[in-house]
Short mmCIF file of C-alpha atoms in Angstrom, two decimals:
data_model
loop_
_atom_site.label_atom_id
_atom_site.label_comp_id
_atom_site.label_asym_id
_atom_site.label_seq_id
_atom_site.Cartn_x
_atom_site.Cartn_y
_atom_site.Cartn_z
CA MET H 24 -32.61 6.87 13.84
CA ASP H 25 -31.02 6.54 17.27
CA THR H 26 -29.74 3.01 16.56
CA GLU H 27 -27.98 4.38 13.29
CA ILE H 28 -26.46 6.96 15.36
CA LYS H 29 -25.24 4.69 17.98
CA LYS H 30 -23.80 2.39 15.32
CA GLU H 31 -21.82 5.33 13.74
CA THR H 32 -20.62 6.42 17.19
CA GLU H 33 -19.38 2.88 17.92
CA SER H 34 -17.51 2.63 14.60
CA GLU H 35 -16.03 6.00 15.03
CA SER H 36 -14.80 4.87 18.52
CA GLU H 37 -13.29 1.57 17.02
CA ALA H 38 -11.54 3.60 14.32
CA LYS H 39 -10.04 5.91 16.95
CA GLN H 40 -8.82 2.98 19.05
CA LEU H 41 -6.89 1.55 15.97
CA LYS H 42 -4.92 4.97 15.60
CA ILE H 43 -1.58 5.31 16.99
CA GLU H 44 -1.33 8.86 18.65
CA GLY H 45 1.94 8.33 20.73
CA LEU H 46 3.66 5.65 22.77
CA GLU H 47 0.68 4.95 24.82
CA THR H 48 -1.54 3.55 22.02
CA LEU H 49 1.34 1.76 20.14
CA GLY H 50 1.31 -1.36 22.27
CA PRO H 51 -2.63 -1.77 22.30
CA TYR H 52 -2.73 -1.23 18.45
CA ILE H 53 0.05 -3.91 17.99
CA GLN H 54 -1.76 -6.33 20.34
CA GLU H 55 -4.91 -6.20 18.19
CA GLN H 56 -3.13 -7.46 15.08
CA ASP H 57 -2.41 -11.15 14.24
CA ASN H 58 1.22 -11.91 14.99
CA ALA H 59 1.42 -14.61 12.54
CA LYS H 60 0.83 -12.36 9.70
CA ASN H 61 2.35 -8.95 8.56
CA PHE H 62 0.83 -5.58 9.26
CA VAL H 63 1.19 -2.08 7.86
CA TYR H 64 0.47 1.05 9.68
CA VAL H 65 0.46 4.58 8.13
CA SER H 66 0.21 7.61 10.27
CA ASP H 67 -1.92 10.54 9.28
CA ILE H 68 -0.46 12.59 6.51
CA PRO H 69 0.42 16.15 7.25
CA GLN H 70 -1.24 18.62 4.67
CA LEU H 71 2.39 20.19 4.29
CA CYS H 72 3.60 16.73 3.11
CA MET H 73 1.19 16.69 0.17
CA ASP H 74 1.67 20.49 -0.72
CA GLU H 75 5.44 20.64 -0.65
CA PRO H 76 8.33 18.41 -1.91
CA CYS H 77 9.28 15.96 0.74
CA MET H 78 12.30 13.82 1.53
CA LEU H 79 11.62 10.18 2.69
CA GLY H 80 13.82 7.83 4.85
CA VAL H 81 13.73 4.17 4.79
CA ASP H 82 15.40 1.80 7.57
CA GLU H 83 14.68 -1.43 9.58
CA ALA H 84 14.98 -2.77 12.73
CA GLY H 85 15.19 -6.49 13.90
CA ARG H 86 16.99 -8.11 10.84
CA GLY H 87 19.42 -9.97 12.87
CA PRO H 88 17.49 -11.52 15.80
CA VAL H 89 16.36 -15.09 15.90
CA LEU H 90 13.02 -14.08 17.54
CA GLY H 91 10.32 -11.79 16.84
CA PRO H 92 9.32 -9.69 13.65
CA MET H 93 11.58 -7.64 11.41
CA VAL H 94 10.04 -3.98 11.10
CA TYR H 95 10.67 -1.72 8.17
CA GLY H 96 9.90 2.03 8.61
CA ILE H 97 9.68 5.17 6.65
CA ALA H 98 9.38 8.76 7.61
CA PHE H 99 8.61 11.72 5.45
CA CYS H 100 8.64 15.60 5.79
CA PRO H 101 9.05 18.78 3.54
CA LEU H 102 12.37 19.64 2.44
CA SER H 103 11.77 22.92 3.98
CA LYS H 104 11.17 21.58 7.47
CA LYS H 105 14.69 20.04 8.06
CA ASP H 106 14.83 21.85 11.39
CA VAL H 107 11.95 19.84 12.71
CA LEU H 108 14.14 16.68 12.56
CA LYS H 109 16.79 18.45 14.45
CA GLN H 110 14.53 19.75 16.97
CA LEU H 111 13.26 16.25 17.69
CA GLY H 112 16.86 15.08 18.06
CA PHE H 113 16.87 12.25 15.53
CA ALA H 114 20.05 10.16 15.58
CA ASP H 115 20.87 6.48 14.85
CA SER H 116 18.36 4.55 16.70
CA LYS H 117 20.88 1.86 17.80
CA GLN H 118 22.98 4.49 19.60
CA LEU H 119 19.99 5.75 21.63
CA THR H 120 18.84 4.32 24.89
CA GLU H 121 15.33 2.61 24.66
CA GLU H 122 14.02 5.40 26.85
CA LYS H 123 15.34 8.06 24.61
CA ARG H 124 13.81 6.29 21.47
CA ASP H 125 10.40 5.89 23.27
CA GLN H 126 10.43 9.67 24.18
CA ILE H 127 11.37 10.84 20.54
CA PHE H 128 8.58 8.42 19.08
CA ASP H 129 6.07 9.94 21.60
CA GLU H 130 6.93 13.53 20.74
CA MET H 131 6.88 12.95 17.02
CA ASN H 132 3.32 11.84 17.35
CA ARG H 133 2.11 14.34 19.92
CA LYS H 134 4.04 17.64 19.46
CA ASP H 135 2.09 20.13 17.21
CA TYR H 136 5.22 21.20 15.29
CA ALA H 137 6.06 17.55 14.59
CA VAL H 138 2.62 16.39 13.74
CA GLU H 139 2.12 19.14 11.27
CA ALA H 140 5.45 18.33 9.40
CA LEU H 141 6.21 14.78 9.85
CA GLY H 142 4.70 11.59 8.95
CA TRP H 143 5.69 7.87 9.02
CA ALA H 144 4.57 4.26 8.37
CA VAL H 145 5.93 0.82 9.35
CA GLU H 146 5.44 -2.82 8.27
CA ALA H 147 6.00 -5.53 10.92
CA ILE H 148 7.19 -8.79 9.01
CA SER H 149 6.05 -11.80 11.07
CA PRO H 150 8.74 -14.21 12.13
CA ASN H 151 6.39 -16.81 10.59
CA VAL H 152 6.42 -15.07 7.27
CA ILE H 153 10.16 -14.88 7.27
CA SER H 154 10.54 -18.59 8.07
CA MET H 155 8.09 -19.45 5.29
CA SER H 156 9.72 -17.16 2.78
CA MET H 157 13.20 -18.37 3.52
CA LEU H 158 12.37 -22.14 3.61
CA ARG H 159 9.95 -22.60 0.85
CA ARG H 160 10.94 -24.45 -2.31
CA THR H 161 11.39 -21.24 -4.28
CA LYS H 162 13.51 -19.31 -1.83
CA HIS H 163 12.86 -15.71 -1.09
CA SER H 164 15.89 -14.42 0.69
CA LEU H 165 15.72 -11.97 3.61
CA ASN H 166 17.14 -9.36 1.41
CA GLU H 167 14.33 -9.85 -1.08
CA VAL H 168 11.85 -9.66 1.69
CA SER H 169 13.32 -6.57 2.89
CA MET H 170 13.39 -4.83 -0.44
CA ASP H 171 9.88 -5.80 -1.05
CA SER H 172 8.91 -4.24 2.23
CA ALA H 173 10.78 -0.96 1.56
CA ILE H 174 9.16 -0.70 -1.91
CA GLY H 175 5.62 -1.32 -0.53
CA LEU H 176 5.95 1.35 2.17
CA ILE H 177 7.36 3.75 -0.45
CA ASN H 178 4.28 2.88 -2.59
CA SER H 179 1.91 3.31 0.44
CA ALA H 180 3.32 6.82 1.08
CA ILE H 181 2.50 7.62 -2.69
CA ALA H 182 -0.83 6.34 -2.61
CA ALA H 183 -1.56 8.26 0.68
CA GLY H 184 -0.64 11.66 -1.34
CA VAL H 185 2.84 12.22 -0.06
CA ASN H 186 4.73 14.53 -2.38
CA ILE H 187 7.95 12.61 -2.62
CA ALA H 188 11.01 14.24 -4.33
CA GLU H 189 14.12 12.51 -2.36
CA VAL H 190 14.36 9.10 -0.97
CA TYR H 191 17.26 8.10 1.33
CA VAL H 192 17.70 4.41 2.16
CA ASP H 193 19.85 2.38 4.61
CA THR H 194 21.13 -0.38 2.28
CA VAL H 195 20.53 -4.02 2.17
CA GLY H 196 23.40 -5.58 0.21
CA PRO H 197 25.60 -3.57 -2.22
CA PRO H 198 24.16 0.03 -2.28
CA GLU H 199 24.87 0.50 -5.97
CA LYS H 200 22.66 -2.41 -7.07
CA TYR H 201 19.83 -1.45 -4.59
CA GLN H 202 19.94 2.17 -5.73
CA ALA H 203 19.69 1.05 -9.43
CA LYS H 204 16.78 -1.23 -8.49
CA LEU H 205 14.77 1.59 -6.73
CA LYS H 206 15.82 4.13 -9.38
CA ALA H 207 14.22 1.85 -12.12
CA ILE H 208 10.86 1.70 -9.98
CA PHE H 209 10.82 5.29 -8.97
CA PRO H 210 12.50 7.10 -11.69
CA LYS H 211 11.15 10.53 -10.79
CA PHE H 212 12.74 10.51 -7.31
CA LYS H 213 16.22 11.51 -6.48
CA ILE H 214 17.48 8.21 -4.59
CA THR H 215 20.23 7.73 -2.33
CA VAL H 216 21.05 4.50 -1.05
CA ALA H 217 24.02 4.21 1.44
CA LYS H 218 25.61 2.20 4.40
CA LYS H 219 24.82 3.43 7.82
CA ALA H 220 22.33 6.10 6.25
CA ASP H 221 20.71 6.31 9.87
CA SER H 222 23.65 7.98 11.04
CA THR H 223 24.06 10.43 8.05
CA TYR H 224 20.55 11.41 7.25
CA PRO H 225 18.14 12.55 9.88
CA ILE H 226 15.03 11.34 7.98
CA VAL H 227 16.47 7.86 7.82
CA SER H 228 17.00 8.16 11.68
CA ALA H 229 13.34 9.03 11.99
CA ALA H 230 12.24 5.87 10.12
CA SER H 231 14.85 4.01 12.06
CA ILE H 232 13.22 5.17 15.48
CA ALA H 233 9.73 4.31 14.19
CA ALA H 234 10.90 0.78 13.10
CA LYS H 235 12.85 0.09 16.41
CA VAL H 236 10.15 1.46 18.83
CA THR H 237 7.55 -0.71 16.92
CA ARG H 238 9.48 -3.85 17.16
CA ASP H 239 10.38 -3.40 20.84
CA HIS H 240 6.77 -2.86 21.68
CA ALA H 241 5.74 -5.96 19.53
CA LEU H 242 7.91 -8.03 21.65
CA LYS H 243 6.49 -6.68 24.89
CA VAL H 244 2.98 -7.41 23.91
CA TRP H 245 3.53 -10.68 22.07
CA LYS H 246 0.80 -13.22 22.57
CA PHE H 247 1.81 -16.83 22.38
CA ARG H 248 -0.71 -19.22 20.63
CA GLU H 249 1.14 -22.19 21.69
CA LYS H 250 1.18 -21.75 25.45
CA PRO H 251 0.00 -19.09 28.14
CA ASN H 252 2.22 -15.83 28.38
CA GLU H 253 4.16 -16.05 31.60
CA GLU H 254 3.55 -13.48 34.19
CA GLY H 255 6.12 -10.71 34.77
CA GLY H 256 6.48 -9.96 31.10
CA ASN H 257 9.11 -10.98 28.45
CA SER H 258 10.72 -14.31 29.10
CA PHE H 259 12.75 -14.47 25.89
CA GLY H 260 15.08 -11.51 25.91
CA SER H 261 16.03 -9.32 23.07
CA GLY H 262 15.90 -12.01 20.30
CA TYR H 263 19.67 -11.76 19.52
CA PRO H 264 21.56 -15.05 19.50
CA GLY H 265 24.10 -13.69 22.07
CA ASP H 266 21.45 -12.70 24.69
CA PRO H 267 21.65 -15.06 27.73
CA VAL H 268 17.84 -14.85 28.23
CA THR H 269 17.27 -15.79 24.55
CA LYS H 270 19.73 -18.55 24.66
CA LYS H 271 17.98 -20.09 27.67
CA PHE H 272 14.52 -19.49 25.79
CA LEU H 273 15.91 -21.51 22.69
CA GLY H 274 16.94 -24.32 25.03
CA GLU H 275 13.54 -24.93 26.12
CA VAL H 276 12.50 -26.94 23.01
CA ASP H 277 9.23 -28.97 22.70
CA LEU H 278 10.47 -32.34 21.62
CA VAL H 279 7.80 -32.81 19.01
CA PHE H 280 6.62 -29.29 17.85
CA GLY H 281 9.80 -27.36 18.32
CA PHE H 282 9.30 -23.67 18.82
CA PRO H 283 6.64 -21.29 19.02
CA ARG H 284 5.75 -19.00 16.08
CA LEU H 285 7.83 -16.12 17.82
CA VAL H 286 11.01 -18.04 16.43
CA ARG H 287 12.42 -17.69 13.04
CA PHE H 288 12.79 -21.29 12.07
CA SER H 289 14.97 -20.45 9.03
CA TRP H 290 17.67 -19.15 11.36
CA SER H 291 20.68 -21.64 11.73
CA THR H 292 20.57 -20.90 15.60
CA ALA H 293 17.07 -22.13 15.93
CA GLY H 294 17.77 -25.16 13.42
CA ASN H 295 20.89 -26.21 15.51
CA ALA H 296 18.90 -26.15 18.76
CA LEU H 297 16.23 -28.36 17.15
CA GLU H 298 18.67 -30.83 15.75
CA LYS H 299 20.42 -31.19 19.23
CA LYS H 300 17.12 -31.73 21.28
CA ALA H 301 13.86 -32.42 19.17
CA TYR H 302 12.82 -35.74 17.94
CA ASP H 303 13.65 -36.65 14.21
CA MET H 304 10.23 -36.58 12.36
CA GLU H 305 9.54 -38.19 9.11
CA PHE H 306 6.43 -37.31 6.95
CA GLU H 307 5.10 -39.69 4.44
CA GLU H 308 4.18 -38.12 1.06
CA GLU H 309 0.53 -38.64 0.10
CA PRO H 310 0.14 -40.11 -3.35
CA ASP H 311 -0.96 -37.70 -6.03
CA PRO H 312 -4.65 -38.80 -7.03
CA LYS H 313 -4.02 -37.79 -10.68
CA GLU H 314 -0.82 -39.98 -10.73
CA SER H 315 -2.95 -43.07 -9.39
CA GLN H 316 -5.26 -42.42 -12.29
CA LYS H 317 -2.49 -42.97 -15.02
CA ALA H 318 -2.21 -46.21 -16.62
CA SER H 319 1.08 -47.70 -17.82
CA TYR H 320 1.28 -48.90 -21.45
CA GLY H 321 -0.84 -52.08 -22.17
CA SER H 322 -2.58 -52.04 -18.57
CA GLU H 323 -5.86 -51.18 -17.17
CA LYS H 324 -6.35 -48.24 -14.55
CA LEU H 325 -6.26 -49.35 -11.05
CA SER H 326 -9.37 -47.51 -10.19
CA LYS H 327 -11.37 -49.77 -12.42
CA TYR H 328 -11.05 -52.52 -9.74
CA PHE H 329 -12.66 -50.28 -7.21
CA SER H 330 -15.87 -49.22 -9.34
CA ALA H 331 -18.89 -51.41 -10.05
CA SER H 332 -19.50 -52.67 -13.60
CA LYS H 333 -22.34 -51.44 -15.40
CA ASN H 334 -24.00 -54.76 -15.24
CA GLU H 335 -23.25 -55.54 -11.71
CA ASN H 336 -26.46 -55.63 -9.46
CA ARG H 337 -25.15 -54.25 -6.23
CA LYS H 338 -27.24 -54.73 -2.98
CA ARG H 339 -28.46 -51.78 -1.27
CA ASN H 340 -27.55 -50.77 2.40
CA GLU H 341 -29.74 -52.80 4.89
CA TYR H 342 -30.72 -49.41 6.47
CA PHE H 343 -32.72 -48.70 3.30
CA ARG H 344 -33.73 -52.31 2.80
CA ASP H 345 -35.24 -52.63 6.32
CA ARG H 346 -37.24 -49.54 5.96
CA CYS H 347 -38.41 -50.34 2.37
CA LEU H 348 -37.02 -47.20 1.16
CA GLU H 349 -36.77 -46.71 -2.72
CA HIS H 350 -35.52 -44.19 -5.28
CA VAL H 351 -38.12 -41.92 -6.51
CA MET H 352 -37.72 -41.06 -10.12
CA ASP H 353 -40.96 -39.44 -10.77
CA ILE H 354 -43.64 -37.84 -8.71
#
């Protein structure tokens, strides 16, 4: 009985550690994730968001950088609680300092008035996944990756029980086409897709801050698989191609293996750096086994020459001969 109680206590403790309750727990949570894969986090859902009609905002952070994940975020709160968004001071996250964004993120997860009325979720899209999507034979553009993430997060909120009435989205591509796409998927919601929606709609600004703060901290706690992390923190800058620290990092190319997974190989900035410095690599295609089995008209299969004929009496390996070992068919 004591053992069972101990196991339950340990599992409850682990579950608590995996919960983001503010800025202090954000980094440790991200650090536990596999940075070669995407991860989704959904906050606790306030009861008000289940009981009352809600507005939901969608925005991203890290679309342009050559390094690190792109993070999509959503935020939702009851239509009757717009004053909570004003009280928290939501504005376009790009116009706020990093310290101010961190402060707002912390307050939206700690203040009682915020926790009771505001929920959020994020998806961190790994640079590894971005590269593979854009470089595979059947291309999956960054716009498609972005839309898939936004739609997935909205579905996550629906599955969690959020009573969505209105959706506001910062656009990817032409707003009209994106809005029509979302309207076809979610016909019951009032949907608005607009440029610079994070500056116009506070609920989109809330989503923007959730996304931006998550990305900032994902870079701070990034664990390299390919080499040890340098002491003193981030050695690669913001990830934007114009950042001198990022430029220096991209100049340090492994001549054979190129860049670590932190880098989006599908970006021309990364591709150009590799072309200038890295060795040219050629990979021989392995023959298809099925193709080798195909016989041309009027010829025999090549595999025939590598198999023993039925009448051929093959010698057994000397290991078995020396030890007088024979097959046993009947016992």
